[in-house]
mmCIF file of C-alpha atoms in Angstrom:
data_model
loop_
_atom_site.group_PDB
_atom_site.id
_atom_site.type_symbol
_atom_site.label_atom_id
_atom_site.label_comp_id
_atom_site.label_asym_id
_atom_site.label_seq_id
_atom_site.Cartn_x
_atom_site.Cartn_y
_atom_site.Cartn_z
ATOM 1 C CA MET L 83 0.000 0.000 0.000
ATOM 2 C CA LYS L 84 1.180 3.511 -0.735
ATOM 3 C CA GLN L 85 0.030 7.109 -0.992
ATOM 4 C CA ASP L 86 -0.925 8.885 -4.196
ATOM 5 C CA GLY L 87 -1.360 12.551 -5.039
ATOM 6 C CA SER L 88 -4.846 12.033 -6.480
ATOM 7 C CA LEU L 89 -6.131 10.963 -3.067
ATOM 8 C CA SER L 90 -6.899 14.310 -1.473
ATOM 9 C CA ASN L 91 -6.509 14.934 2.254
ATOM 10 C CA SER L 92 -4.839 11.515 2.644
ATOM 11 C CA ALA L 93 -8.342 9.981 2.633
ATOM 12 C CA GLY L 94 -7.358 6.786 0.897
ATOM 13 C CA VAL L 95 -4.668 4.286 0.048
ATOM 14 C CA GLU L 96 -3.172 2.882 -3.111
ATOM 15 C CA ILE L 97 -2.582 -0.854 -3.399
ATOM 16 C CA VAL L 98 -0.060 -2.023 -5.978
ATOM 17 C CA SER L 99 -0.308 -5.603 -7.168
ATOM 18 C CA HIS L 100 2.416 -7.949 -8.337
ATOM 19 C CA PRO L 101 2.610 -8.666 -12.069
ATOM 20 C CA MET L 102 0.538 -11.750 -12.784
ATOM 21 C CA THR L 103 -0.902 -13.725 -15.652
ATOM 22 C CA TYR L 104 -4.543 -13.859 -16.622
ATOM 23 C CA LYS L 105 -4.504 -17.595 -15.891
ATOM 24 C CA TYR L 106 -3.371 -16.960 -12.315
ATOM 25 C CA ILE L 107 -6.076 -14.365 -11.680
ATOM 26 C CA ILE L 108 -8.989 -16.484 -12.897
ATOM 27 C CA GLU L 109 -7.805 -19.769 -11.372
ATOM 28 C CA THR L 110 -7.263 -18.518 -7.831
ATOM 29 C CA ASP L 111 -9.625 -16.999 -5.267
ATOM 30 C CA ASP L 112 -7.208 -14.271 -4.194
ATOM 31 C CA TRP L 113 -8.784 -11.371 -6.086
ATOM 32 C CA LYS L 114 -12.331 -12.442 -5.261
ATOM 33 C CA THR L 115 -11.367 -12.551 -1.582
ATOM 34 C CA LEU L 116 -9.873 -9.073 -1.813
ATOM 35 C CA PHE L 117 -13.034 -7.685 -3.404
ATOM 36 C CA ASP L 118 -15.173 -9.319 -0.727
ATOM 37 C CA LYS L 119 -13.096 -7.614 1.953
ATOM 38 C CA LEU L 120 -13.281 -4.223 0.218
ATOM 39 C CA ASN L 121 -17.058 -4.409 -0.014
ATOM 40 C CA LYS L 122 -17.350 -4.569 3.760
ATOM 41 C CA TYR L 123 -16.176 -0.961 4.079
ATOM 42 C CA GLU L 124 -18.170 2.187 3.273
ATOM 43 C CA MET L 125 -16.528 4.387 0.669
ATOM 44 C CA ASN L 126 -17.018 7.915 -0.640
ATOM 45 C CA ASN L 127 -17.946 8.437 -4.255
ATOM 46 C CA THR L 128 -15.054 9.927 -6.203
ATOM 47 C CA ASN L 129 -14.225 10.386 -9.852
ATOM 48 C CA SER L 130 -10.505 10.869 -9.233
ATOM 49 C CA CYS L 131 -9.688 7.159 -9.198
ATOM 50 C CA GLY L 132 -9.048 5.064 -12.286
ATOM 51 C CA LEU L 133 -8.421 1.393 -12.975
ATOM 52 C CA HIS L 134 -5.002 1.217 -14.589
ATOM 53 C CA PHE L 135 -3.511 -1.875 -16.199
ATOM 54 C CA HIS L 136 0.177 -2.333 -17.008
ATOM 55 C CA LEU L 137 1.402 -4.724 -19.713
ATOM 56 C CA ASP L 138 4.965 -5.987 -19.934
ATOM 57 C CA ARG L 139 6.791 -4.345 -22.854
ATOM 58 C CA LYS L 140 8.995 -7.420 -23.302
ATOM 59 C CA TYR L 141 5.991 -9.388 -24.546
ATOM 60 C CA PHE L 142 5.356 -7.003 -27.454
ATOM 61 C CA GLU L 143 7.102 -6.105 -30.671
ATOM 62 C CA LYS L 144 7.266 -2.470 -31.737
ATOM 63 C CA LYS L 145 4.391 -2.927 -34.205
ATOM 64 C CA ASP L 146 2.220 -4.440 -31.438
ATOM 65 C CA ILE L 147 2.630 -1.331 -29.295
ATOM 66 C CA SER L 148 1.713 0.841 -32.274
ATOM 67 C CA VAL L 149 -1.472 -1.188 -32.771
ATOM 68 C CA ILE L 150 -2.440 -0.875 -29.087
ATOM 69 C CA ASP L 151 -1.865 2.886 -29.160
ATOM 70 C CA TYR L 152 -3.811 3.298 -32.392
ATOM 71 C CA ILE L 153 -6.936 1.225 -31.686
ATOM 72 C CA ILE L 154 -7.502 2.532 -28.160
ATOM 73 C CA ASN L 155 -7.290 6.144 -29.290
ATOM 74 C CA ASN L 156 -9.049 5.866 -32.648
ATOM 75 C CA PHE L 157 -11.832 3.642 -31.336
ATOM 76 C CA SER L 158 -11.977 5.233 -27.901
ATOM 77 C CA ASP L 159 -15.791 5.280 -27.844
ATOM 78 C CA TYR L 160 -15.778 1.485 -27.910
ATOM 79 C CA PHE L 161 -13.187 1.029 -25.183
ATOM 80 C CA THR L 162 -14.574 3.687 -22.848
ATOM 81 C CA LYS L 163 -17.956 1.941 -22.977
ATOM 82 C CA ILE L 164 -16.330 -1.078 -21.370
ATOM 83 C CA GLY L 165 -13.807 0.863 -19.329
ATOM 84 C CA GLY L 166 -16.514 3.187 -18.016
ATOM 85 C CA ARG L 167 -14.180 6.142 -17.589
ATOM 86 C CA PRO L 168 -14.918 9.419 -19.409
ATOM 87 C CA LEU L 169 -11.965 10.999 -21.164
ATOM 88 C CA ASN L 170 -10.465 13.730 -18.984
ATOM 89 C CA ASP L 171 -7.205 15.501 -18.130
ATOM 90 C CA TYR L 172 -5.828 12.292 -16.581
ATOM 91 C CA CYS L 173 -7.076 10.037 -19.370
ATOM 92 C CA ALA L 174 -6.900 12.045 -22.569
ATOM 93 C CA LYS L 175 -7.220 10.882 -26.141
ATOM 94 C CA SER L 176 -4.060 11.078 -28.244
ATOM 95 C CA TYR L 177 -3.903 12.513 -31.748
ATOM 96 C CA LYS L 178 -0.870 11.427 -33.773
ATOM 97 C CA ARG L 179 0.298 11.114 -37.350
ATOM 98 C CA ASP L 180 0.191 7.610 -38.799
ATOM 99 C CA ASP L 181 3.936 7.199 -38.298
ATOM 100 C CA GLN L 182 3.793 8.310 -34.646
ATOM 101 C CA TRP L 183 1.598 5.579 -33.170
ATOM 102 C CA GLY L 184 3.508 3.688 -30.504
ATOM 103 C CA GLU L 185 5.858 6.625 -29.923
ATOM 104 C CA ASP L 186 6.111 8.396 -26.571
ATOM 105 C CA ILE L 187 5.308 11.939 -27.711
ATOM 106 C CA VAL L 188 2.513 12.889 -25.294
ATOM 107 C CA SER L 189 2.275 13.087 -21.506
ATOM 108 C CA ARG L 190 1.554 10.085 -19.315
ATOM 109 C CA TYR L 191 -1.990 11.327 -18.681
ATOM 110 C CA HIS L 192 -3.435 9.731 -21.812
ATOM 111 C CA THR L 193 -5.475 6.616 -22.504
ATOM 112 C CA VAL L 194 -2.225 4.857 -23.420
ATOM 113 C CA ASN L 195 0.810 5.918 -21.402
ATOM 114 C CA LEU L 196 4.087 5.002 -23.124
ATOM 115 C CA GLU L 197 6.440 6.897 -20.797
ATOM 116 C CA ASN L 198 7.346 3.849 -18.713
ATOM 117 C CA SER L 199 10.411 1.949 -19.898
ATOM 118 C CA GLU L 200 9.175 -1.503 -18.857
ATOM 119 C CA THR L 201 5.395 -1.345 -19.178
ATOM 120 C CA ILE L 202 2.554 -0.039 -21.322
ATOM 121 C CA GLU L 203 -0.025 1.589 -19.071
ATOM 122 C CA LEU L 204 -3.691 1.564 -20.122
ATOM 123 C CA ARG L 205 -5.600 4.263 -18.237
ATOM 124 C CA PHE L 206 -9.098 4.286 -19.766
ATOM 125 C CA CYS L 207 -10.909 2.135 -17.174
ATOM 126 C CA GLN L 208 -12.939 3.467 -14.255
ATOM 127 C CA SER L 209 -12.903 2.192 -10.695
ATOM 128 C CA THR L 210 -15.074 -0.707 -9.575
ATOM 129 C CA TYR L 211 -15.660 -2.743 -6.442
ATOM 130 C CA GLN L 212 -17.453 -5.508 -8.357
ATOM 131 C CA PHE L 213 -15.324 -8.535 -9.102
ATOM 132 C CA ASP L 214 -17.288 -9.565 -12.220
ATOM 133 C CA VAL L 215 -16.919 -6.091 -13.760
ATOM 134 C CA PHE L 216 -13.209 -6.079 -12.930
ATOM 135 C CA LEU L 217 -12.807 -9.519 -14.512
ATOM 136 C CA GLU L 218 -14.553 -8.491 -17.728
ATOM 137 C CA ARG L 219 -12.363 -5.411 -18.041
ATOM 138 C CA LEU L 220 -9.361 -7.623 -17.461
ATOM 139 C CA LYS L 221 -10.519 -9.934 -20.269
ATOM 140 C CA MET L 222 -10.744 -6.894 -22.529
ATOM 141 C CA ILE L 223 -7.157 -5.888 -21.710
ATOM 142 C CA PHE L 224 -5.828 -9.313 -22.635
ATOM 143 C CA ALA L 225 -8.003 -9.281 -25.764
ATOM 144 C CA ILE L 226 -6.271 -6.034 -26.749
ATOM 145 C CA ALA L 227 -2.915 -7.774 -26.308
ATOM 146 C CA ASP L 228 -3.998 -10.741 -28.450
ATOM 147 C CA PHE L 229 -5.418 -8.430 -31.108
ATOM 148 C CA ALA L 230 -2.178 -6.450 -31.264
ATOM 149 C CA LYS L 231 -0.094 -9.599 -31.698
ATOM 150 C CA SER L 232 -2.309 -10.701 -34.584
ATOM 151 C CA HIS L 233 -2.618 -7.452 -36.556
ATOM 152 C CA THR L 234 -0.390 -4.926 -38.255
ATOM 153 C CA LEU L 235 -0.906 -1.186 -38.097
ATOM 154 C CA SER L 236 -1.750 -1.138 -41.812
ATOM 155 C CA GLU L 237 -4.519 -3.670 -41.214
ATOM 156 C CA CYS L 238 -5.887 -1.440 -38.448
ATOM 157 C CA PHE L 239 -5.900 1.554 -40.790
ATOM 158 C CA GLY L 240 -8.151 -0.552 -43.030
ATOM 159 C CA LEU L 241 -10.730 -0.819 -40.240
ATOM 160 C CA ASP L 242 -11.910 2.668 -41.116
ATOM 161 C CA THR L 243 -15.242 2.596 -39.288
ATOM 162 C CA MET L 244 -16.317 1.697 -35.765
ATOM 163 C CA GLN L 245 -18.551 -1.032 -37.165
ATOM 164 C CA ASN L 246 -15.649 -2.667 -39.009
ATOM 165 C CA PHE L 247 -13.453 -2.502 -35.942
ATOM 166 C CA GLU L 248 -16.095 -3.946 -33.631
ATOM 167 C CA LYS L 249 -16.685 -6.838 -36.013
ATOM 168 C CA GLU L 250 -12.960 -7.658 -36.065
ATOM 169 C CA PHE L 251 -12.426 -7.177 -32.318
ATOM 170 C CA GLU L 252 -15.377 -9.478 -31.517
ATOM 171 C CA LYS L 253 -13.124 -12.348 -32.570
ATOM 172 C CA TYR L 254 -11.150 -11.623 -29.397
ATOM 173 C CA TYR L 255 -13.695 -10.204 -26.953
ATOM 174 C CA ASP L 256 -17.455 -10.740 -26.525
ATOM 175 C CA PHE L 257 -18.821 -7.273 -25.764
ATOM 176 C CA SER L 258 -22.330 -8.641 -25.150
ATOM 177 C CA VAL L 259 -21.118 -10.452 -22.017
ATOM 178 C CA PHE L 260 -20.055 -7.196 -20.420
ATOM 179 C CA LEU L 261 -23.290 -5.479 -21.379
ATOM 180 C CA ASN L 262 -25.240 -8.284 -19.752
ATOM 181 C CA ILE L 263 -23.211 -7.982 -16.550
ATOM 182 C CA SER L 264 -23.682 -4.217 -16.413
ATOM 183 C CA LYS L 265 -27.424 -4.549 -17.079
ATOM 184 C CA ASN L 266 -27.856 -6.909 -14.126
ATOM 185 C CA SER L 267 -25.445 -5.006 -11.925
ATOM 186 C CA ARG L 268 -26.408 -2.948 -8.884
ATOM 187 C CA GLN L 269 -23.947 -0.259 -9.960
ATOM 188 C CA SER L 270 -23.317 1.658 -13.169
ATOM 189 C CA LEU L 271 -20.334 1.186 -15.478
ATOM 190 C CA ARG L 272 -18.873 4.435 -14.193
ATOM 191 C CA ASP L 273 -18.396 3.154 -10.703
ATOM 192 C CA PRO L 274 -16.692 5.762 -8.492
ATOM 193 C CA ARG L 275 -14.928 3.117 -6.391
ATOM 194 C CA MET L 276 -12.099 1.220 -7.864
ATOM 195 C CA ILE L 277 -9.806 -1.704 -8.146
ATOM 196 C CA ARG L 278 -6.754 -1.678 -10.355
ATOM 197 C CA CYS L 279 -4.907 -4.684 -11.566
ATOM 198 C CA THR L 280 -1.706 -2.838 -10.807
ATOM 199 C CA TRP L 281 -2.902 0.148 -8.831
ATOM 200 C CA LEU L 282 -5.777 0.301 -6.359
ATOM 201 C CA PHE L 283 -7.189 3.449 -4.772
ATOM 202 C CA ILE L 284 -9.654 3.168 -1.905
ATOM 203 C CA LYS L 285 -11.603 6.222 -0.792
ATOM 204 C CA ALA L 286 -13.066 5.618 2.636
ATOM 205 C CA LYS L 287 -14.935 7.881 5.025
ATOM 206 C CA VAL L 288 -12.649 6.775 7.825
ATOM 207 C CA ILE L 289 -9.314 5.066 7.318
ATOM 208 C CA SER L 290 -8.595 3.210 10.536
ATOM 209 C CA SER L 291 -5.580 1.101 11.427
ATOM 210 C CA ALA L 292 -7.869 -1.936 11.590
ATOM 211 C CA PHE L 293 -9.053 -1.245 8.046
ATOM 212 C CA LEU L 294 -5.503 -0.921 6.733
ATOM 213 C CA ASN L 295 -4.305 -4.025 8.545
ATOM 214 C CA ASN L 296 -7.223 -6.073 7.238
ATOM 215 C CA ILE L 297 -6.756 -5.024 3.626
ATOM 216 C CA ALA L 298 -2.975 -5.330 3.846
ATOM 217 C CA GLN L 299 -3.249 -8.853 5.209
ATOM 218 C CA THR L 300 -5.593 -9.853 2.383
ATOM 219 C CA ALA L 301 -3.509 -8.192 -0.312
ATOM 220 C CA SER L 302 -0.333 -9.814 0.964
ATOM 221 C CA THR L 303 -1.787 -13.270 0.280
ATOM 222 C CA ILE L 304 -1.937 -12.566 -3.454
ATOM 223 C CA LYS L 305 1.194 -14.285 -4.703
ATOM 224 C CA PRO L 306 3.336 -12.868 -7.498
ATOM 225 C CA SER L 307 3.172 -14.583 -10.869
ATOM 226 C CA VAL L 308 5.576 -13.249 -13.468
ATOM 227 C CA LEU L 309 3.907 -11.789 -16.550
ATOM 228 C CA SER L 310 5.585 -13.694 -19.352
ATOM 229 C CA SER L 311 5.155 -14.323 -23.042
ATOM 230 C CA SER L 312 2.169 -16.507 -22.162
ATOM 231 C CA LEU L 313 -0.015 -13.483 -21.376
#
């Protein structure tokens, strides 16, 4: 757990996870247990928290990173529907020339942050305290990775409409599943409380030592699993 500048008046904590594979997350109960613990505490609504995912750069070729940067920014309406986070000063859309996609030429406060030397940070998801919503957003992130490995930037340029892109991306991610979850959910897609795969902010009315100890104990049981080429 650590502090973060976006948590005003020290009314919250940030939990940073270990790198881990998708297989590890879905085959263990660790994350579900953590969400169950978080739901026991009352939290303030806040729009300052985002669900940020980091992907290991070593897994991707240069063209893969260009594809990720391009599709998330050019088809941002699609991804923000699932991510649930409106574009803002901390999650801005990037505008680049065709030969600039994948290049670090904008600030870190964009949908795709390429400033980090070891990871690609995806910042377009909103906070959630629902495990099923978190899991679906996680599936989307890994679908983006699979899509990028399977497509060139030129092929993405050929997907010149949202309809064409959605049809192609559906081979990797079933958007209807997420819509069904959100329809039956007790909370909206733009949930003001959050979990991050790599960063977690918790806004609570009262942060007590018992609260911190409980969450820390739960989080510490989540074992590291190295993010490898078997994303």
